[in-house]
Short mmCIF file of C-alpha atoms and ligand atoms in Angstrom, two decimals:
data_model
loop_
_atom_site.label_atom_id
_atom_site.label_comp_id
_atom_site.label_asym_id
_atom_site.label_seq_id
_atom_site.Cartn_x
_atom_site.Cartn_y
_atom_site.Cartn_z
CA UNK A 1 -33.32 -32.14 2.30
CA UNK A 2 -32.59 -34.06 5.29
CA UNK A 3 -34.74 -37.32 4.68
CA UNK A 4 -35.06 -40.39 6.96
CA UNK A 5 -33.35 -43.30 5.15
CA UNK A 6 -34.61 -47.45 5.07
CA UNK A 7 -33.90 -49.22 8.85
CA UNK A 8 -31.61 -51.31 6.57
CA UNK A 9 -29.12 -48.61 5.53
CA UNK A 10 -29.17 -47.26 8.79
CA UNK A 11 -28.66 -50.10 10.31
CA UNK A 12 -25.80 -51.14 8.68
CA UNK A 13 -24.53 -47.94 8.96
CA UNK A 14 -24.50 -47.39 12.77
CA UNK A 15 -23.51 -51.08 12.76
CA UNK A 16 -20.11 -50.23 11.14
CA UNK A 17 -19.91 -46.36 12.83
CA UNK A 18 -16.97 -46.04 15.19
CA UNK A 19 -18.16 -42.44 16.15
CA UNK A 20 -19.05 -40.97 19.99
CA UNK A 21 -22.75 -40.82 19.57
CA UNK A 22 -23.38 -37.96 22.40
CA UNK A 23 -27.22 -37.93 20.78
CA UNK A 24 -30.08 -39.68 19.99
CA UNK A 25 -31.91 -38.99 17.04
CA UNK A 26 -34.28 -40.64 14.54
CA UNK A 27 -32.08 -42.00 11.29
CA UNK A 28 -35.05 -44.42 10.32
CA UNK A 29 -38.40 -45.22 11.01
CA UNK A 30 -37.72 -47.57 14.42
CA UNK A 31 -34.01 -46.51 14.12
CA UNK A 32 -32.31 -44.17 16.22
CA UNK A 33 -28.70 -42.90 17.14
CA UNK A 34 -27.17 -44.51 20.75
CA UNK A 35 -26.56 -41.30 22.34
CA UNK A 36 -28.03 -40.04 25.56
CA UNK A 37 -29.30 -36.64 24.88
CA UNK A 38 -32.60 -36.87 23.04
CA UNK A 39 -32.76 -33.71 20.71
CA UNK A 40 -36.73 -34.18 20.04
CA UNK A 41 -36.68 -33.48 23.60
CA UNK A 42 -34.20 -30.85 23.31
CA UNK A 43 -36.21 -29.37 20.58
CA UNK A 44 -39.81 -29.92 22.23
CA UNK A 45 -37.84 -27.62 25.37
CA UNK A 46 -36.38 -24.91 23.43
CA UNK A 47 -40.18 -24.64 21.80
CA UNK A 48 -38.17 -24.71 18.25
CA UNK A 49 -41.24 -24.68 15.70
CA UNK A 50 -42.24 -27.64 13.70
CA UNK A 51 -41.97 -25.54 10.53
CA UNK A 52 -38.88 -23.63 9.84
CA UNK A 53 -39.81 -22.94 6.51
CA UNK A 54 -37.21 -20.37 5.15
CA UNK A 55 -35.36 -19.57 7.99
CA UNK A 56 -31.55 -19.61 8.63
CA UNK A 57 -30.53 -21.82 11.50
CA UNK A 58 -27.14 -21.39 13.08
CA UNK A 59 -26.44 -24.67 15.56
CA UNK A 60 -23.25 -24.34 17.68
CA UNK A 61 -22.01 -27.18 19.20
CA UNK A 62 -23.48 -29.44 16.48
CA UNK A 63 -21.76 -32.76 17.73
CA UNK A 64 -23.33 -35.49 16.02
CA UNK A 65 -25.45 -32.92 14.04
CA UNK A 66 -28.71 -34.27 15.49
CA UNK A 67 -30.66 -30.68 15.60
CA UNK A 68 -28.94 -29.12 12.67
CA UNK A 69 -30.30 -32.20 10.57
CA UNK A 70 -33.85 -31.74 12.00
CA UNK A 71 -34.11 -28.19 11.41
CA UNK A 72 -33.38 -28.89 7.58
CA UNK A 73 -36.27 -31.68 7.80
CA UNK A 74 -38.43 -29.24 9.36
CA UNK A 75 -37.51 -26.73 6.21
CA UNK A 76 -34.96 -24.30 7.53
CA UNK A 77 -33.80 -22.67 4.22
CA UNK A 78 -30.16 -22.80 5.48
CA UNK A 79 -28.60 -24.98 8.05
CA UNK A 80 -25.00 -24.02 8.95
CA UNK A 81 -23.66 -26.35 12.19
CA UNK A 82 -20.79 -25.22 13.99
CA UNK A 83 -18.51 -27.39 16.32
CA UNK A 84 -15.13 -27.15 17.50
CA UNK A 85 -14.39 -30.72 16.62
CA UNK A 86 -13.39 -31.60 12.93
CA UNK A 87 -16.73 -32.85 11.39
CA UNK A 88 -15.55 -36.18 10.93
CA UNK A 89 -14.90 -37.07 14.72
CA UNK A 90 -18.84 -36.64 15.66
CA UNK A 91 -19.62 -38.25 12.15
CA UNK A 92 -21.37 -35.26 10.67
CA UNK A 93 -20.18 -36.14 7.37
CA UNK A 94 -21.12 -39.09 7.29
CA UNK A 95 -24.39 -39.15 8.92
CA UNK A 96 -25.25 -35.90 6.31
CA UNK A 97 -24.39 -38.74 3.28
CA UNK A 98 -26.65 -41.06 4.50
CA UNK A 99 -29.46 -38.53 5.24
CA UNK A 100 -28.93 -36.79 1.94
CA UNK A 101 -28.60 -33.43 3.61
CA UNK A 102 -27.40 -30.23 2.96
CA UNK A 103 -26.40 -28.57 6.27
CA UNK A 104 -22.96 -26.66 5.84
CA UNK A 105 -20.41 -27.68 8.48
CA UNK A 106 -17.90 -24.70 10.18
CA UNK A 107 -15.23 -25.86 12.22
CA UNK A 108 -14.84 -23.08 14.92
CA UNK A 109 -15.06 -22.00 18.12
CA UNK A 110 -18.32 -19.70 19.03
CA UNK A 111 -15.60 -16.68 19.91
CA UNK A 112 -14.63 -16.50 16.39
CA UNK A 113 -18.03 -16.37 14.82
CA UNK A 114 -18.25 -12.53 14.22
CA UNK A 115 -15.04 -12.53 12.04
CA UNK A 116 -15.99 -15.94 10.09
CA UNK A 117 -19.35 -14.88 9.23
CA UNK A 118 -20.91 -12.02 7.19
CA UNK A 119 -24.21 -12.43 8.41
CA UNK A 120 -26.82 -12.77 11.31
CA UNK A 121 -29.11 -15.86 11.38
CA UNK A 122 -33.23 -16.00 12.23
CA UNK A 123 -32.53 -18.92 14.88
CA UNK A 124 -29.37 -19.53 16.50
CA UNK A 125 -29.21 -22.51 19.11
CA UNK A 126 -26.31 -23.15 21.97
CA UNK A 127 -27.81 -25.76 23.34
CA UNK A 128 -25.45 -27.96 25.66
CA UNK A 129 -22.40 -25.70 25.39
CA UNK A 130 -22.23 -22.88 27.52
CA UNK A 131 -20.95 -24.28 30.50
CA UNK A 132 -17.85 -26.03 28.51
CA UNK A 133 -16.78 -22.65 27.80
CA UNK A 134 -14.05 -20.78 30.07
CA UNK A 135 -15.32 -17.26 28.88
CA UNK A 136 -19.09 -17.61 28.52
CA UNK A 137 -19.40 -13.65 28.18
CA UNK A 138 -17.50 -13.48 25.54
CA UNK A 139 -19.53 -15.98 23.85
CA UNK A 140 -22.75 -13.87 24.35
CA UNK A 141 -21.17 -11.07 23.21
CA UNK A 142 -19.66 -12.62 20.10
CA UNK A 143 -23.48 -14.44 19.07
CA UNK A 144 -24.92 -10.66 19.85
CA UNK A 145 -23.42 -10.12 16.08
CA UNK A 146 -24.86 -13.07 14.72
CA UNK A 147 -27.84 -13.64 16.33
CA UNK A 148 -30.92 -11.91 14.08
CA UNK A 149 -34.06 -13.58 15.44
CA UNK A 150 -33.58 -15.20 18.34
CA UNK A 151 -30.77 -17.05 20.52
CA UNK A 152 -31.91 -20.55 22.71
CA UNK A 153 -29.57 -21.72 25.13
CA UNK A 154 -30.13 -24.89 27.01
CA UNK A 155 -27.98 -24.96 29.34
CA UNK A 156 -26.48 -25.86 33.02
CA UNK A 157 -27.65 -23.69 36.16
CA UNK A 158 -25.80 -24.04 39.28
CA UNK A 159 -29.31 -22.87 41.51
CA UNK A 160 -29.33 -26.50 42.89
CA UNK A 161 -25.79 -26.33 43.85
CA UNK A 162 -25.38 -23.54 45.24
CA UNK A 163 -28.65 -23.79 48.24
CA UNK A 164 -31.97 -22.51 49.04
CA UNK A 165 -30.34 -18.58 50.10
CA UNK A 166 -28.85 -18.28 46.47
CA UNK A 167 -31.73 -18.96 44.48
CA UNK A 168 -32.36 -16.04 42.25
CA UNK A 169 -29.61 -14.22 43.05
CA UNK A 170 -27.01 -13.38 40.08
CA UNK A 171 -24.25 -16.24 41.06
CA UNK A 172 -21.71 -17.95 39.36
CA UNK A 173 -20.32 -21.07 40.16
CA UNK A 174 -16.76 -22.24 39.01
CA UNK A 175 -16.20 -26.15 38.55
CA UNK A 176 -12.03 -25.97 38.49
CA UNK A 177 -12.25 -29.88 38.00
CA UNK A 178 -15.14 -32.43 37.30
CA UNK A 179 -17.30 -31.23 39.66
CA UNK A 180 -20.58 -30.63 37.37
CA UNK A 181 -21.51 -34.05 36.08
CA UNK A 182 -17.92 -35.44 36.44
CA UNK A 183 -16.80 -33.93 33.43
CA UNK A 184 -13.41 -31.65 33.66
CA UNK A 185 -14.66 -29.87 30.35
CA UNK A 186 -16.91 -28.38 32.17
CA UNK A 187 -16.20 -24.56 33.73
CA UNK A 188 -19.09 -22.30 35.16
CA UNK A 189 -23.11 -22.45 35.59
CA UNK A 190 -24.68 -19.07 36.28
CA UNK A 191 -28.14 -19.60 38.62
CA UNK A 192 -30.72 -18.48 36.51
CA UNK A 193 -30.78 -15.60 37.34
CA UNK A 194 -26.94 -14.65 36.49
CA UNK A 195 -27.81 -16.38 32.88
CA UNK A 196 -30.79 -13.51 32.60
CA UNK A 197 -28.08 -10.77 33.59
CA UNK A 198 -25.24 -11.94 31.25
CA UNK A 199 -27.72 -11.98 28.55
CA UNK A 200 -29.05 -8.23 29.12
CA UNK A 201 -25.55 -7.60 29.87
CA UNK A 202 -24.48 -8.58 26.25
CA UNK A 203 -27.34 -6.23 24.27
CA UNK A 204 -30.53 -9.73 24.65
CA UNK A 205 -33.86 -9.19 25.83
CA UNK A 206 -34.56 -13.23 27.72
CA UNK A 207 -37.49 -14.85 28.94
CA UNK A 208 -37.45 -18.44 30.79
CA UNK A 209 -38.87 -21.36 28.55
CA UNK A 210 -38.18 -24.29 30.36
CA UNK A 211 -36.12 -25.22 33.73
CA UNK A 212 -36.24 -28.43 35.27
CA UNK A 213 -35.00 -29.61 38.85
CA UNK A 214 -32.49 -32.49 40.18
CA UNK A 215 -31.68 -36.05 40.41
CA UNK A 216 -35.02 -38.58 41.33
CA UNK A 217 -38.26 -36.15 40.09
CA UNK A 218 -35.70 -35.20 36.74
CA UNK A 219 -35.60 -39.36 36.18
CA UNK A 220 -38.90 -39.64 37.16
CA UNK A 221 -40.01 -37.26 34.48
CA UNK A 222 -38.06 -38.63 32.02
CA UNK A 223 -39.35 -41.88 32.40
CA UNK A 224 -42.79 -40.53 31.81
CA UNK A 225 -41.65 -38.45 28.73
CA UNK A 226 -43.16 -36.36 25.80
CA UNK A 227 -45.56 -33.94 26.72
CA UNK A 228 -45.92 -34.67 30.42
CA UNK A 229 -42.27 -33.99 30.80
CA UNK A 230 -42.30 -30.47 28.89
CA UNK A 231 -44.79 -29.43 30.93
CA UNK A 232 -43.33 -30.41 33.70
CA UNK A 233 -40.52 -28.60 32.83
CA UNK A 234 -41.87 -25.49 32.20
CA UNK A 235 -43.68 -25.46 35.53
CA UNK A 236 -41.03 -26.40 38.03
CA UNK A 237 -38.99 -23.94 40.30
CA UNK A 238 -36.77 -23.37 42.57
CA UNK A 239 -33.60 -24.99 42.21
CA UNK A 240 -32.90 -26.10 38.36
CA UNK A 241 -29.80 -27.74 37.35
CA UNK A 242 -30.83 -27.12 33.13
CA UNK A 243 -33.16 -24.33 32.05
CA UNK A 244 -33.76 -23.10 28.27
CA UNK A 245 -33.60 -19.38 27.19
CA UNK A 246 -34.66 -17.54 24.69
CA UNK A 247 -32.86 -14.73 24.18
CA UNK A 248 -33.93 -11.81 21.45
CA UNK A 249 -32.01 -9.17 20.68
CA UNK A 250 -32.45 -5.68 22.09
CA UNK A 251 -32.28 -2.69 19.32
CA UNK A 252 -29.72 -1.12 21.20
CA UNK A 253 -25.87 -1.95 21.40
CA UNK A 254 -25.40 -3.72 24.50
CA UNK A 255 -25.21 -1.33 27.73
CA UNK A 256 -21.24 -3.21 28.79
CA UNK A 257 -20.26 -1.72 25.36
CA UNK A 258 -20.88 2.16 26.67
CA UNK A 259 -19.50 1.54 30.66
CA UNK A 260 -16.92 -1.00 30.88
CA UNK A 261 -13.96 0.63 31.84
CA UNK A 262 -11.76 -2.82 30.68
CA UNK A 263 -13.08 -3.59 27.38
CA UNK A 264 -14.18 -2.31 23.67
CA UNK A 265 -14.16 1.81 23.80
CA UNK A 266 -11.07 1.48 25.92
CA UNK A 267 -9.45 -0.66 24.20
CA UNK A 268 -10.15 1.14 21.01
CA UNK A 269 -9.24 4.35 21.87
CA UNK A 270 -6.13 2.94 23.73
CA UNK A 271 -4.95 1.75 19.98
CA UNK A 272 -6.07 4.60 18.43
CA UNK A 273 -4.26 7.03 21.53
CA UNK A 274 -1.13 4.65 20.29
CA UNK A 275 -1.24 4.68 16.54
CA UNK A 276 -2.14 8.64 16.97
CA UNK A 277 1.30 8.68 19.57
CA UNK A 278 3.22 6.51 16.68
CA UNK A 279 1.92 8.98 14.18
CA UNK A 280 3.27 12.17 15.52
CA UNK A 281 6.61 10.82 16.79
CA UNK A 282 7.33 9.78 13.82
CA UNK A 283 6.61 13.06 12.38
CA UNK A 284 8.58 14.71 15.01
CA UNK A 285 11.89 12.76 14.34
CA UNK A 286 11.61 13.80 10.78
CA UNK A 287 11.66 17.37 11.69
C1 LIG B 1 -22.53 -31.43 25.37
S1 LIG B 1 -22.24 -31.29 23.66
C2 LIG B 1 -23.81 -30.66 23.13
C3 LIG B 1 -24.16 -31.15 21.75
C4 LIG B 1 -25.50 -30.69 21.19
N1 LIG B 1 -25.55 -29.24 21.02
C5 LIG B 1 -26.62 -31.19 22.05
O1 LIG B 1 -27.17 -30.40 22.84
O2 LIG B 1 -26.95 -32.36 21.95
C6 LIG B 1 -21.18 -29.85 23.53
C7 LIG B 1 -20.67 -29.60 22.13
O3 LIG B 1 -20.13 -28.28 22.10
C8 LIG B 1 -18.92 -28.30 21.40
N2 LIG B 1 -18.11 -27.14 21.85
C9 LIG B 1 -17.37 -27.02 22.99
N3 LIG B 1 -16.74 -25.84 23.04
C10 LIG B 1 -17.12 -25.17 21.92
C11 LIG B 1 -16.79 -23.88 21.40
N4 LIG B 1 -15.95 -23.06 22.03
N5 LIG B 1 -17.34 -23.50 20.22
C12 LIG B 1 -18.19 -24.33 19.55
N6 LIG B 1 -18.51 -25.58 19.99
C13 LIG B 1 -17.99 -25.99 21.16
C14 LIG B 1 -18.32 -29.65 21.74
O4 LIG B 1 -17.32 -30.04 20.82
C15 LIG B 1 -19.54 -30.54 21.72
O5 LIG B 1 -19.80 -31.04 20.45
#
């Protein structure tokens, strides 16, 4: 079980860590990570429950490992954390020693999830990763297999960026360099509405838990934290730059699966049209 350690240990211990600490979490009592993104926050805005008792988490995008270490302390039965990074560059391994948690490490990318993993998980989170990704679809359609529960994405929404006229319209806008938050690993934010449609689109029923607007009234919320901000949060509208969604998935198999012309059944039968093609002119020459 994840387990706050003394403010001696973990002093020492981010005294002598040479990690990127993208996240700020709790390590001690009065002793926190140096990283800007404060996952009780993160947690209090994706309405993740205080008590996971038995439930599987899946956390993609793990980084320092922040959320996957607080949903074991909160009693998730399993924690698996999934980043693209080895663990070792964030310091997941070392921040599990010192913690004395069990939360299983993947390296992968979310694309590969359905053919690493055998199973579906009660809560998977994507918070702070879709908009790195240069095929975001494909992502939703790859956590449609492993997503059992429920899927909460926090993530970037272009709605401010893209004026008043485009607000809840289905829009996509694509950052070719550093253009969202000067970083160049960043590629496309839907508007919130386009984030709804992509996730119907990949076989998720969403709803809206949190969205919150731009530049001085985001820092002015900040500043006032904890509840006040949350609220906040989930009352503002208009034109977000970060919104959370919770996405559940539908019974059926996702509607892009029966009609797209480019993809899956086409692609299938295309093989099969081959191997069936292979098949009988290979029968044919032995005649
Ligand atoms: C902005 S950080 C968010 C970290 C954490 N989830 C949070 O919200 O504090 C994005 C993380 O996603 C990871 N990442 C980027 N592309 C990924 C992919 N294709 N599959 C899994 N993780 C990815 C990055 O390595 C990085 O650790």
């Amino acid at each position: 079980m994840a387990e706050l350690t003394t403010p001696a240990e973990a002093s020492a211990f981010l005294a002598r860590s040479s990690v990127p600490w993208h996240q700020r979490f709790q390590l001690a009592p009065g002793v926190y990570t140096p990283g800007v993104n404060d996952t009780d926050l993160l947690l209090g805005l994706a309405g993740v429950p205080a008590d996971l008792s038995g439930l599987t988490v899946l956390d993609i995008g793990t980084s320092n490992g922040g959320v996957a270490f607080e949903a074991e302390r909160r009693g998730a039965a399993r924690v698996l954390a999934v980043d693209v990074t080895p663990m070792e560059y964030c310091g997941f391994d070392e921040t599990r020693e010192l913690l004395g948690a069990r939360a299983e490490f993947l390296q992968a990318s979310v694309y590969e999830l359905p053919e690493l993993l055998d199973e579906q998980f009660d809560l998977v989170l994507l918070l702070g990763v879709l908009y790195h990704l240069r095929h975001p679809l494909l992502a939703l359609d790859a956590l449609r297999h492993v997503v059992g529960g429920e899927l909460v994405i926090e993530t970037a929404v272009c709605d401010a960026d893209v004026g008043r006229h485009a607000v809840g319209r289905p829009l996509v806008r694509f950052y070719p360099g550093a253009e969202l938050d000067g970083d160049p690993t960043n590629w496309f934010a839907p508007t919130l509405r386009a984030l709804l449609d992509w996730c119907e689109s990949s076989g998720f029923a969403p709803t809206v838990l949190a969205q919150w607007p731009p530049g001085r009234v985001l820092r002015r919320l900040l500043r006032a934290g904890g509840p006040r901000w949350w609220a906040a949060a989930r009352r503002a509208r208009g034109a977000a730059r970060r919104c959370v969604v919770r996405a559940v998935p539908t019974g059926s198999r996702p509607g892009w699966a029966e009609k797209s012309w480019a993809e899956w059944d086409l692609v299938v039968e295309s093989r099969q049209i081959a191997a069936e093609r292979r098949t009988s002119s290979s029968s044919g020459a032995s005649r």
